[in-house]
Coordinates of C-alpha atoms (C1' of nucleotides) in Angstrom, one line a residue:
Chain A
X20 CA -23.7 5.8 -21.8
X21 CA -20.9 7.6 -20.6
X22 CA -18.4 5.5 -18.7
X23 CA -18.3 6.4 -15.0
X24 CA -15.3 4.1 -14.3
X25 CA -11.8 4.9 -13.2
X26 CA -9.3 2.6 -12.8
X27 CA -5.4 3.0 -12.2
X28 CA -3.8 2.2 -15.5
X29 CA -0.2 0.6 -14.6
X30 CA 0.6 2.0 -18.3
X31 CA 0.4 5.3 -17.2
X32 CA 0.6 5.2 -13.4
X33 CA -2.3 7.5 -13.7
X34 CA -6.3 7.0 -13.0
X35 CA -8.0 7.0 -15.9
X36 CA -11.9 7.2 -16.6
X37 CA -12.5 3.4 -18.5
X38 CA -13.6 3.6 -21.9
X39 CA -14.2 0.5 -23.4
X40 CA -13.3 -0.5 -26.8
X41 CA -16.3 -1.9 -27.8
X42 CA -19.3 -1.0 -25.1
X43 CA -21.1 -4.4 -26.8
X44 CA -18.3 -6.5 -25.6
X45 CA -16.1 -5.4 -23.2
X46 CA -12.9 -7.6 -22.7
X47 CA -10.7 -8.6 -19.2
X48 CA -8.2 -11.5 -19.2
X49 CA -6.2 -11.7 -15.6
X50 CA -3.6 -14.0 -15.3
X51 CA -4.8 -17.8 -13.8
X52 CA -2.6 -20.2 -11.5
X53 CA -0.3 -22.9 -12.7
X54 CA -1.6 -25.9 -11.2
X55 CA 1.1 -27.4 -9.6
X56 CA 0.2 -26.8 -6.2
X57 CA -2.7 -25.8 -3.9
X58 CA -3.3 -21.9 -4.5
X59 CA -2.4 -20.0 -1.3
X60 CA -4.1 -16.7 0.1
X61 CA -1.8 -14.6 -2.4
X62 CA -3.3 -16.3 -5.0
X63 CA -6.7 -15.1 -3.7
X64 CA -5.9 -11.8 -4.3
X65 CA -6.4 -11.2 -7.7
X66 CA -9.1 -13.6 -7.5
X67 CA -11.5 -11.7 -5.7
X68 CA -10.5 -8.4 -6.7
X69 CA -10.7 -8.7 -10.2
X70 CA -14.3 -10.9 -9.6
X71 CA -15.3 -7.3 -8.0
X72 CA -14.3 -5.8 -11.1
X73 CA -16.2 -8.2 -13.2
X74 CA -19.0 -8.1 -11.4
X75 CA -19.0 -4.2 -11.6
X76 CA -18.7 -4.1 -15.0
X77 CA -21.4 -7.0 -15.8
X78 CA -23.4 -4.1 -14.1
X79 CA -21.9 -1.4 -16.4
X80 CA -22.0 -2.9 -19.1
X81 CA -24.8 -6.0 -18.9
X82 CA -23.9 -9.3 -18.3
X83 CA -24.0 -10.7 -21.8
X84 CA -21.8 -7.8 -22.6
X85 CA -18.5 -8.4 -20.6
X86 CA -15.9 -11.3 -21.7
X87 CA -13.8 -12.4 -18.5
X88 CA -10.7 -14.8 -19.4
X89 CA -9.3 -16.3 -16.4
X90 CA -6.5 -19.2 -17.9
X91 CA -5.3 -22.5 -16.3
X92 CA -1.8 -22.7 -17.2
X93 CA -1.6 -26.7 -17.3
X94 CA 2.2 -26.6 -18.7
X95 CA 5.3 -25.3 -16.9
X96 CA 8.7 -27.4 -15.4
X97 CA 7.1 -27.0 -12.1
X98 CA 4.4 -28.7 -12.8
X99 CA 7.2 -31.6 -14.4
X100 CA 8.7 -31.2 -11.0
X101 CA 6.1 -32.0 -9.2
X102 CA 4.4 -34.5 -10.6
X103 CA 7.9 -36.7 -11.2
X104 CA 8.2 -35.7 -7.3
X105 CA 5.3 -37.2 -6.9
X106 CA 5.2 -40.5 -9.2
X107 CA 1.9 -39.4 -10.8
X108 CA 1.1 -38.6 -14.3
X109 CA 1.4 -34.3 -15.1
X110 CA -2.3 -35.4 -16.6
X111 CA -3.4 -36.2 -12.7
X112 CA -1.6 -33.7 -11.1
X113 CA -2.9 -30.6 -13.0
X114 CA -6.6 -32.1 -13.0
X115 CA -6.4 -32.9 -9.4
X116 CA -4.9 -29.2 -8.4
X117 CA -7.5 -27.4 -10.7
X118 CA -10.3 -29.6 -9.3
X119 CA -9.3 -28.0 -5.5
X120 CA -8.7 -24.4 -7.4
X121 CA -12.0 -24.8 -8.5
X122 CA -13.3 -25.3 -5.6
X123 CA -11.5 -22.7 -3.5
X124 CA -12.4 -20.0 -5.6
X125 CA -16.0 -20.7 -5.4
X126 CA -15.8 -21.0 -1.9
X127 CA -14.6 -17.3 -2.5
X128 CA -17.8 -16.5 -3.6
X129 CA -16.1 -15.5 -7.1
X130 CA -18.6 -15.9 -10.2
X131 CA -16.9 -18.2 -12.8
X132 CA -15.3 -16.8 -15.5
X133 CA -16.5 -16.7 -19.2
X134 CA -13.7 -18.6 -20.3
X135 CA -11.2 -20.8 -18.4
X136 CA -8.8 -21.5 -21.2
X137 CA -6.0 -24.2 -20.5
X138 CA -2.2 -23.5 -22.3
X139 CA -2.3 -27.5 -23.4
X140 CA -5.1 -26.3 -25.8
X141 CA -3.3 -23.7 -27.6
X142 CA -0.2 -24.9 -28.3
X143 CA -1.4 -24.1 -32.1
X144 CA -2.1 -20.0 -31.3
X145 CA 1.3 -20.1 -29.5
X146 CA 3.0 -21.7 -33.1
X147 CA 1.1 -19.3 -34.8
X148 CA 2.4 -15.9 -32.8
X149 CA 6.3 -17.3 -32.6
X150 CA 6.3 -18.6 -36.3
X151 CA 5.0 -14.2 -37.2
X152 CA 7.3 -13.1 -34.8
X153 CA 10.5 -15.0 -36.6
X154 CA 8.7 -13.9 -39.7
X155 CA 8.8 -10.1 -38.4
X156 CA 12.3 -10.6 -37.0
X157 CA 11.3 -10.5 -33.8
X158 CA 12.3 -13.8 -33.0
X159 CA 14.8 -16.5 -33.9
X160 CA 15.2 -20.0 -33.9
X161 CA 19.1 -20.9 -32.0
X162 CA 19.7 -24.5 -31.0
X163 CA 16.2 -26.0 -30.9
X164 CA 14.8 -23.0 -28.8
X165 CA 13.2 -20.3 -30.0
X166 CA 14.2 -16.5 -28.5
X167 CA 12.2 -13.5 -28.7
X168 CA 14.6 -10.6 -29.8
X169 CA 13.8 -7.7 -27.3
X170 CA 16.4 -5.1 -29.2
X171 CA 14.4 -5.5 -32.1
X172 CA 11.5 -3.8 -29.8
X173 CA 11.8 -0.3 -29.1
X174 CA 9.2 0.0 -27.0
X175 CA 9.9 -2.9 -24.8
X176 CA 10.4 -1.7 -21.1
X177 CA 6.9 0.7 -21.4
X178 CA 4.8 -1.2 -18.9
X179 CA 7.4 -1.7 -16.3
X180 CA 9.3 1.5 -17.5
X181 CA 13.2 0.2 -17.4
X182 CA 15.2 0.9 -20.4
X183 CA 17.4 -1.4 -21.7
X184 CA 20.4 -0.2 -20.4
X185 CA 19.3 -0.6 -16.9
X186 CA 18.4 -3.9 -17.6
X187 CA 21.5 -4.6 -18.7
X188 CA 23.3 -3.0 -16.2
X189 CA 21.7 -5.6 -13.4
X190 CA 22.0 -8.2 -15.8
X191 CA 23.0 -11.9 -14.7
X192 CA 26.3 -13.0 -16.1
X193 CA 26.3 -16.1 -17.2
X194 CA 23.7 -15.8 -20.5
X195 CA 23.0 -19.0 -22.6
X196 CA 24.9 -19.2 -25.6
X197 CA 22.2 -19.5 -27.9
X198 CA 21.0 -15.9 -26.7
X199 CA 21.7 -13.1 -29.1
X200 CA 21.2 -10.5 -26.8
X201 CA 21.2 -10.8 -22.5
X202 CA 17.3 -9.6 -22.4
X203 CA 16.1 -12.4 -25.0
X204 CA 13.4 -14.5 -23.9
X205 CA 12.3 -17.9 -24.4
X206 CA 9.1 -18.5 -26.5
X207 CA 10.2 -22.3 -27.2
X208 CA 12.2 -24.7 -25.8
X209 CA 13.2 -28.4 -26.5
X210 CA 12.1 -31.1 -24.7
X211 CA 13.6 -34.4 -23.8
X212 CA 11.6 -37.3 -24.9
X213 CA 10.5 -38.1 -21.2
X214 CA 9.3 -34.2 -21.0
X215 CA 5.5 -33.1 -22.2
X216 CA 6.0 -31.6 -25.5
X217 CA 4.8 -31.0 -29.1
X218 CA 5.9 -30.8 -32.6
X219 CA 6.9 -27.8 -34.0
X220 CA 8.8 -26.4 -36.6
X221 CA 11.5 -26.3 -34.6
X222 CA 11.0 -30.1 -33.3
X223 CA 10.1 -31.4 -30.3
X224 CA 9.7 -28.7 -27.3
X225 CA 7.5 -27.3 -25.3
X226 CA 6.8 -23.7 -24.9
X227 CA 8.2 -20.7 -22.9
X228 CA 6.7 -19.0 -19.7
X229 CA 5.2 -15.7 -21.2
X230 CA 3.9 -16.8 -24.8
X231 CA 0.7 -18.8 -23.7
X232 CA -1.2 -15.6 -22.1
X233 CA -0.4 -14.2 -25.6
X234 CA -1.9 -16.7 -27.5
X235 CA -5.2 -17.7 -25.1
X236 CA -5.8 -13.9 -25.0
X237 CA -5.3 -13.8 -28.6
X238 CA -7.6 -16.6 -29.3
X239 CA -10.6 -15.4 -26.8
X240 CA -10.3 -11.8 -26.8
X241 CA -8.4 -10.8 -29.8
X242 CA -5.4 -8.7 -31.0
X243 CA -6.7 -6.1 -28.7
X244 CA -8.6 -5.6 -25.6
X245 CA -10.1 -4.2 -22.7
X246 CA -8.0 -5.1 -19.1
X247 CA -5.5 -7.4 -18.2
X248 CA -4.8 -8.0 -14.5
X249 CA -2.5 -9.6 -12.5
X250 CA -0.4 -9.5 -9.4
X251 CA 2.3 -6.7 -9.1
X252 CA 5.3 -9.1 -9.7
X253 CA 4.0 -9.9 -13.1
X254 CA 4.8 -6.9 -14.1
X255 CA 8.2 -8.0 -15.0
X256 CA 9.0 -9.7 -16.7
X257 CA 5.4 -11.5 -17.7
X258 CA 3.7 -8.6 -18.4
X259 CA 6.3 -6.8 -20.1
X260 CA 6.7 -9.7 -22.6
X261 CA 3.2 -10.6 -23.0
X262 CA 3.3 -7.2 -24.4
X263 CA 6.5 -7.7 -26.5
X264 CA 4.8 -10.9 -28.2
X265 CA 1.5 -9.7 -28.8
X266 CA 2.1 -6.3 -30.4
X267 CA 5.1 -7.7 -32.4
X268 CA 3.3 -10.6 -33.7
X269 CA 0.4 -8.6 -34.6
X270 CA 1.9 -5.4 -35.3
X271 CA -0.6 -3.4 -32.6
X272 CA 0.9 -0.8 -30.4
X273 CA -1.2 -2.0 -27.9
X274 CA -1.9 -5.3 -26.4
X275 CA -4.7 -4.2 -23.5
X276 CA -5.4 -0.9 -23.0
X277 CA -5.5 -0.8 -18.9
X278 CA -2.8 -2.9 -17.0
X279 CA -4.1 -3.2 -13.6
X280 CA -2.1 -4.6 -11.0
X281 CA -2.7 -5.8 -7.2
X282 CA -0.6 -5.6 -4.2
X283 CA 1.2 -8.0 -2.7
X284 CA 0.5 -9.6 1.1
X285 CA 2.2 -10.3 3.8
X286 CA 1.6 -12.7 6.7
X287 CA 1.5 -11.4 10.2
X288 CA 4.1 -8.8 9.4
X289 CA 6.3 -11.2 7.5
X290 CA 6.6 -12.0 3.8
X291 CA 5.0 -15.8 3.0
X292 CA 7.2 -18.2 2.2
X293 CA 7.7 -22.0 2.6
X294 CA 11.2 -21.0 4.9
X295 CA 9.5 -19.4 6.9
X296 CA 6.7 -21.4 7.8
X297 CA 4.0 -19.0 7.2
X298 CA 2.9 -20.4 4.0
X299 CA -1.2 -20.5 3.8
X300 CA -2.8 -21.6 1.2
X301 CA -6.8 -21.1 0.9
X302 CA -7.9 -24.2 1.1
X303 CA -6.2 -24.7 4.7
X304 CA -7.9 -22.0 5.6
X305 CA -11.0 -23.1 4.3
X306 CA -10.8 -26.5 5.6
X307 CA -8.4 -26.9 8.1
X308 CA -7.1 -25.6 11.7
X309 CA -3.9 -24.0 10.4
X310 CA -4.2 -20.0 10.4
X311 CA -5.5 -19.3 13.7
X312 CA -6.6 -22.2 15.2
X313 CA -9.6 -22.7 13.1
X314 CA -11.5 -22.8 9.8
X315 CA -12.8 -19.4 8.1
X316 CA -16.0 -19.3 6.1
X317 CA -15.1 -18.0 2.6
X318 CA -16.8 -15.0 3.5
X319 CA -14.5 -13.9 5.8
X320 CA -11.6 -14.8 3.7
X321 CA -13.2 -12.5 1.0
X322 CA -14.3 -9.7 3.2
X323 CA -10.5 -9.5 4.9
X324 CA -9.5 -8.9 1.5
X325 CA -12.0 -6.3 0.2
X326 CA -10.9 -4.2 3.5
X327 CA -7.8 -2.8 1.7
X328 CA -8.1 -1.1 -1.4
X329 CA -6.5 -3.7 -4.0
X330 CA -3.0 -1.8 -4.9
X331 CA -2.1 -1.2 -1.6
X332 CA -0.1 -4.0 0.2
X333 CA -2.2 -6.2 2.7
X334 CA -1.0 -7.8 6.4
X335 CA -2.9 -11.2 6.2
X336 CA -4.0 -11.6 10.3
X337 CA -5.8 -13.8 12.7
X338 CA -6.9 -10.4 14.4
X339 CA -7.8 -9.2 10.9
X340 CA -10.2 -12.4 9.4
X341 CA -11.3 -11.9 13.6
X342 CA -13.0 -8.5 12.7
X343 CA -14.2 -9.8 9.4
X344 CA -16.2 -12.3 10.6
X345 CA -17.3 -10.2 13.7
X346 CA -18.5 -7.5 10.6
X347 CA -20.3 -10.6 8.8
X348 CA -21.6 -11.8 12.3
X349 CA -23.6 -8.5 12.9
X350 CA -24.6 -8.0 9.7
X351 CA -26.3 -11.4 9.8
X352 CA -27.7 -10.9 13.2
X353 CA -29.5 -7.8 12.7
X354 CA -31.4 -9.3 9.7
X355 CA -32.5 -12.9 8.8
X356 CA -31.4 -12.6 4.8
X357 CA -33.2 -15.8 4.3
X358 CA -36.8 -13.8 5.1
X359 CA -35.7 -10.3 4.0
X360 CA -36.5 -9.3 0.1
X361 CA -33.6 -8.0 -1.7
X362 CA -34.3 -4.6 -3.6
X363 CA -33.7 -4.6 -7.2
X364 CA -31.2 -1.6 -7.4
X365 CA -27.6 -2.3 -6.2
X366 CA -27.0 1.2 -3.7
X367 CA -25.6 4.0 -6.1
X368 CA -23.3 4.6 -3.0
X369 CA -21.5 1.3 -3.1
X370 CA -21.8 1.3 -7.3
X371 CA -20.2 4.2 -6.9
X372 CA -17.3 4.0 -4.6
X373 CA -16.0 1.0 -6.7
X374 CA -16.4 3.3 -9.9
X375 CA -13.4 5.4 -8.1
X376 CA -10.8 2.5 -8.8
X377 CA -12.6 -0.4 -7.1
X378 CA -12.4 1.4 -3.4
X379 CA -13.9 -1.3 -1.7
X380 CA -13.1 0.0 1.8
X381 CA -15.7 2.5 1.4
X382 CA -18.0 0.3 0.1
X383 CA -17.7 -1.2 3.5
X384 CA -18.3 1.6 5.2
X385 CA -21.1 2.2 3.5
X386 CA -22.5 -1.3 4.0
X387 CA -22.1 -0.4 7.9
X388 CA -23.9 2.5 7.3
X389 CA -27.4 0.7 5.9
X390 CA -26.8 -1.3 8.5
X391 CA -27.0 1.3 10.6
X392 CA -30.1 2.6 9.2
X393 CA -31.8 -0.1 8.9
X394 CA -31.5 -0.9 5.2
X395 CA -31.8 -4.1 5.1
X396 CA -33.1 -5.2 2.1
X397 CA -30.5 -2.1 0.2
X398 CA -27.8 -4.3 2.5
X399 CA -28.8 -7.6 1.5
X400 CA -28.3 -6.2 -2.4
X401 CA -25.5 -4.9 -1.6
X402 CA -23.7 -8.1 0.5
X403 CA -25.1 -10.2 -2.7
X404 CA -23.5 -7.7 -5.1
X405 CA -19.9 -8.0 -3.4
X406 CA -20.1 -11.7 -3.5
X407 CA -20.5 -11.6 0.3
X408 CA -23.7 -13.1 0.6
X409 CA -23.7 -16.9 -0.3
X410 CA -26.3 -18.4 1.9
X411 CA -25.2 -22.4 0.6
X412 CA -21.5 -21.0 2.6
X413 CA -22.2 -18.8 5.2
X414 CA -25.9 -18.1 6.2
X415 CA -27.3 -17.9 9.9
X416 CA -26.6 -21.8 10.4
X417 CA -23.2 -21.7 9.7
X418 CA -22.9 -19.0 12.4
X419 CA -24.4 -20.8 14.8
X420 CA -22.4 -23.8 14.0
X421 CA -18.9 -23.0 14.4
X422 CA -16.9 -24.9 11.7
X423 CA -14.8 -26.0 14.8
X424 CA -17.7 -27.4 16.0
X425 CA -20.3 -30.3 14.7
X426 CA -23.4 -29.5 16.5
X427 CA -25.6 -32.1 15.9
X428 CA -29.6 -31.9 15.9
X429 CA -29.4 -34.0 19.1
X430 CA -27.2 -31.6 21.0
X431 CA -29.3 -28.9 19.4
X432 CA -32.4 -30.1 20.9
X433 CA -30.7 -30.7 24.7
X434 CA -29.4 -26.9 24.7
X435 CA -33.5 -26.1 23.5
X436 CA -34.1 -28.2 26.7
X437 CA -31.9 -26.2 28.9
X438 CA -33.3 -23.2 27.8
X439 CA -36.5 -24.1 28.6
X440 CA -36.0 -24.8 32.0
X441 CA -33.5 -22.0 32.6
X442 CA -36.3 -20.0 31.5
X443 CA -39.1 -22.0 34.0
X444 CA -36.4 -21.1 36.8
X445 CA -36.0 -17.5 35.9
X446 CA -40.0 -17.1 35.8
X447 CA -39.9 -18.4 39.5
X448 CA -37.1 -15.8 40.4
X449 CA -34.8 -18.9 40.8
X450 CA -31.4 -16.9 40.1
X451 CA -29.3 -19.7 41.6
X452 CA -30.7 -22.4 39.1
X453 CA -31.1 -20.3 36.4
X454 CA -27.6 -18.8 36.7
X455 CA -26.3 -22.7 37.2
X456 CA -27.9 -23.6 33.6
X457 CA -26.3 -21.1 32.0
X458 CA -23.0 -21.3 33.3
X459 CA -22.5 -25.3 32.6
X460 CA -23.8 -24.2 28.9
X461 CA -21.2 -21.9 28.6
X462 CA -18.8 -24.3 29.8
X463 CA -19.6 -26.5 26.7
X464 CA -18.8 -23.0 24.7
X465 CA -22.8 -22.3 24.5
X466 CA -23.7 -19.0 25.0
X467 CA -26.6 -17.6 25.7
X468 CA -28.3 -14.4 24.8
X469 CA -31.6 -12.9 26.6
X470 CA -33.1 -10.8 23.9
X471 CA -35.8 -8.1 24.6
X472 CA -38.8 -9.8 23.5
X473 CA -38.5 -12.4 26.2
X474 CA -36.7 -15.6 24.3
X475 CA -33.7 -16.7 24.5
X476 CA -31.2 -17.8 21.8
X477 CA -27.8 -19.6 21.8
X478 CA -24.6 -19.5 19.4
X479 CA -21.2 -20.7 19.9
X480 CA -18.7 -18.7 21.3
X481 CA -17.1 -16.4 19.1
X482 CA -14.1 -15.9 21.0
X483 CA -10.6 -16.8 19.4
X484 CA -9.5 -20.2 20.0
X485 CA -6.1 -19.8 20.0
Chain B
rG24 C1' 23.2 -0.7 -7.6
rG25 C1' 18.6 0.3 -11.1
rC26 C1' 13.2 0.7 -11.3
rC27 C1' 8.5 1.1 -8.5
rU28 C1' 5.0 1.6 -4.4
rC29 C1' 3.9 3.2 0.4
rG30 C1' 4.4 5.9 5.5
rU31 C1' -3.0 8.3 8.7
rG32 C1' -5.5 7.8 15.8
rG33 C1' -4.3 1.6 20.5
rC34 C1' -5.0 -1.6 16.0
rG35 C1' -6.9 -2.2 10.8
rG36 C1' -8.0 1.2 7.0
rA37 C1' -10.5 5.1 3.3
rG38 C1' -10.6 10.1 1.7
rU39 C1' -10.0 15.3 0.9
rG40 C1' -6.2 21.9 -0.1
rG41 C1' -10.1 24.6 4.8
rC42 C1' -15.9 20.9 7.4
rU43 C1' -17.1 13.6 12.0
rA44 C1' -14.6 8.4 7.2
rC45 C1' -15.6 3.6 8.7
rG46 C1' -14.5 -0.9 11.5
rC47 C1' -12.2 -3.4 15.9
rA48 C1' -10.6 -2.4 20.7
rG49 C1' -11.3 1.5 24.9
rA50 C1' -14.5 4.9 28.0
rG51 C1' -19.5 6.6 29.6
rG52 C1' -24.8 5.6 29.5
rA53 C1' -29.6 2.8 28.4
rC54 C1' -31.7 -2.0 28.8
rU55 C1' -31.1 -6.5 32.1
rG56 C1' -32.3 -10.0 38.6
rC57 C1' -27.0 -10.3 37.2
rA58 C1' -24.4 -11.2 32.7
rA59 C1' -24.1 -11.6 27.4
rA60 C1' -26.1 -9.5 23.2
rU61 C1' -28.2 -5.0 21.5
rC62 C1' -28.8 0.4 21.3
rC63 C1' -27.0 5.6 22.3
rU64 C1' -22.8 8.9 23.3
rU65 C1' -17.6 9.6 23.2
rG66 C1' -11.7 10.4 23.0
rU67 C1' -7.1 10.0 20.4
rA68 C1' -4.4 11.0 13.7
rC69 C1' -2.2 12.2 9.4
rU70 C1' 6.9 9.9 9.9
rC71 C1' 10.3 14.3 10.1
rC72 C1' 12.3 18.9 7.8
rG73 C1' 11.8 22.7 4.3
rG74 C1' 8.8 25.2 0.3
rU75 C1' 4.1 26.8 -2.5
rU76 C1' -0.7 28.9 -0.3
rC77 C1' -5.0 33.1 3.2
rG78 C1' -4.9 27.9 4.7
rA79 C1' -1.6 21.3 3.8
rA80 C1' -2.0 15.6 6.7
rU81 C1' -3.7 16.5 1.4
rC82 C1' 0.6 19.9 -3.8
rC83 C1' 6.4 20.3 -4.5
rG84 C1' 11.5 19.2 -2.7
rG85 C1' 14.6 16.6 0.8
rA86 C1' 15.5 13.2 4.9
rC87 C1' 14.3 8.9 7.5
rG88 C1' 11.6 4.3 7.5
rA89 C1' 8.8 0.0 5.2
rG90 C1' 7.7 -3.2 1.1
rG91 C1' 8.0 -5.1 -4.0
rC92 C1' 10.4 -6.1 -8.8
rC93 C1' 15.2 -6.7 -11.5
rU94 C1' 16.6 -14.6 -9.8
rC95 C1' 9.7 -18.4 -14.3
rC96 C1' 6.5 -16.1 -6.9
rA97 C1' -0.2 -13.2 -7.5

RNA sequence: GGCCUCGUGGCGGAGUGGCUACGCAGAGGACUGCAAAUCCUUGUACUCCGGUUCGAAUCCGGACGAGGCCUCCA
């Protein structure tokens, strides 16, 4: 099988065709959320784009031939913070935060991961890389912390490509005092007895940002493998020392083979941040009237995303999860999926527009086209294959209930009942009465449409509610 | 200051050295008692200045502009 696959290799700032180190099991960790907090729409990002990519290689490849590694990083002083912030155990905070992660991401209509591995539950891989890297003398043990010794790493600086001299030049002042050198980082850190920590070697601590991506990816996917994804900003440092730990500790020139990266969003023009207000996290989206007005169906959330190719930055808009839905909306109108028989064969033309670095903007456009044509079964593959199409979220009843709205069966049957004698008035010529019905339903926000074949159907207006 | 990305029509957003992306909005038409919905048709583009080329929006250089990282934020 020759690989087909190109993806944009932050290594090399070049596309590259994908080959696989092993076609039998091909290997992708991404970096997971620290579950301190509710995941926002940033957060989504990498979620669904690299669920696209592991999707599209489960088709490369096979399914039972494609290890995705997605972790939970259940340790960090943020999550301390918090959870003293909050006068609850770090226990209930991180299980109550993944619990809603969980649940936004499906919502997202992203397949679950092969693994979900959780840092608390290898604190003994991360042991194992920092006690080889003092071992190597890549590391050293200073006043109860543990430092990774970047000098002793020529090649450190390849993935984000900054030498150490320009690091140093835009170096911080004030440095620890237990750093040999500015750039060191920390693999282990003490902890006070009040702080969530384990024994070590080097007592009581707690480990450092970078070094539990090393060692879950380690333990799951080995020395070496396929992908590792992320969001731009992890570049640097994350990324860079992930890479410093991993190939030091295990003496490998290479930790992943292809570093791929997404962009970074903005809200309405501006960048997200608590300051500024704009801060949107998915499950308000999902569940509550904060962006916009209204709730969004996971659908639309996911298709607003797949609209701009992953590396390029993204404007996160009403207007924009607007034409979304509006996209979803016909799609869903010109076929009833629930009746239609999906063909077997994902289209080559969407298989292969993602093969050309996951360009899932054409992919849309070529869902528009079977549309278009009348496809409908190819479009139903095709919406299934994208994660677009999950009829428990959005289907033809969640259309015609707007999530603003609780349209119950009793309501239902009174607009049934208008239409009926809307329909008795318009047989009699009766414009006036007819004209009266239709106007007091749209009052209530009920609109109705006269198709050709003589009936009449209703939905709720689509219209913003701002 | 250092490093990196990007600059496409009213808006969003792909792509390509020479031929309609696509979507939303707009315009015209069909259908309809009138609307809505639907269908058909349709206009507008490649930040600026140089260079390479038969030909560049697409390659190279420069300018201007936007964004990101270098401060545990995807």
């Amino acid at each position: 099988m020759s690989s087909k696959l190109k993806i944009y290799n932050t290594l090399t700032r070049t596309k590259e065709l994908f080959e696989p180190i092993d076609p039998g099991n091909v290997r992708m960790y991404v970096c997971g959320p620290t579950v301190y907090d509710f995941a926002h729409i940033g957060n989504a990002r990498p979620l669904i784009v690299f669920d696209v990519l592991y999707r599209l290689l489960r088709h490369l490849y096979g399914e039972a031939h494609v290890k995705y590694v997605r972790n939970i990083t259940d340790v960090d002083d943020k999550i301390n913070a918090r959870a003293a912030e909050r006068g609850i155990s770090i226990r209930e905070l991180t299980e109550e935060t993944n619990k809603v992660f969980q649940a936004d991401v499906r919502a997202l209509g992203c397949l679950e991961p092969d693994v979900q591995p959780r840092a608390t539950e290898h604190i003994a891989q991360m042991i194992a890389i920092i006690e080889r890297l003092i071992a190597s003398g890549h590391a050293y043990a200073a006043d109860g912390h543990v430092l990774f010794d970047v000098p002793s790493m020529p090649a450190y600086g390849k993935l984000s490509r900054r030498s150490l001299e320009d690091m140093r030049a835009g170096a911080r002042v004030d440095v620890a005092p237990y750093k040999h050198g500015d750039m060191d980082f920390v693999l282990w850190k003490p902890s006070a007895s009040h702080e969530p920590g384990w024994e070590s070697p080097w007592g009581f601590g707690r480990p450092g940002w970078h070094i539990e991506c090393s060692a879950m990816s380690w333990k799951h996917l080995g020395e070496t493998f396929d992908i590792h994804g992320g969001g731009i900003d992890l570049v640097f440092p994350h990324h860079e020392n992930e890479i410093a730990q991993s190939c030091c500790a295990f003496d490998r020139d290479v930790m992943a083979n292809y570093w791929m990266h997404n962009g970074f969003l903005q809200v309405e023009g501006e960048k997200m941040s608590k300051s500024l207000g704009n801060f949107v996290t998915i499950h308000d989206l999902l569940h509550t009237n904060k962006f916009g007005g209204r709730k969004w169906p996971g659908e639309v959330l996911r298709l607003a995303m797949l609209r701009t190719h992953y590396r390029q930055p993204i404007d996160w808009t009403v207007k924009a999860l607007e034409e979304a839905e509006a996209n979803l909306l016909a799609w869903h109108d010109h076929a009833d999926f629930d009746s239609i028989t999906e063909s077997n064969e994902v289209p080559a033309t969407i298989v292969n527009a993602l093969y050309e670095d996951l360009n899932t903007a054409e992919t849309i456009s070529w869902i528009h086209s079977l549309n278009k044509t009348g496809q409908m079964s190819a479009l139903k593959s095709a919406l299934r294959f994208l994660g677009l199409l999950n009829s428990e979220v959005f289907s033809r009843a969640t259309i015609q209930f707007d999530p603003l709205h609780d349209v119950t069966q009793d309501n239902r049957n009174k607009i049934d009942g208008w239409i009926e004698a809307r329909l008795a008035a318009r047989a009699e010529k009766n414009w006036a009465e007819s004209d009266r019905i239709r106007d007091e339903l749209a009052a209530m926000g009920v609109v109705l449409k006269d198709n050709k074949d003589g009936t009449t159907t209703w939905e709720i207006r689509r219209e913003n509610t701002r």
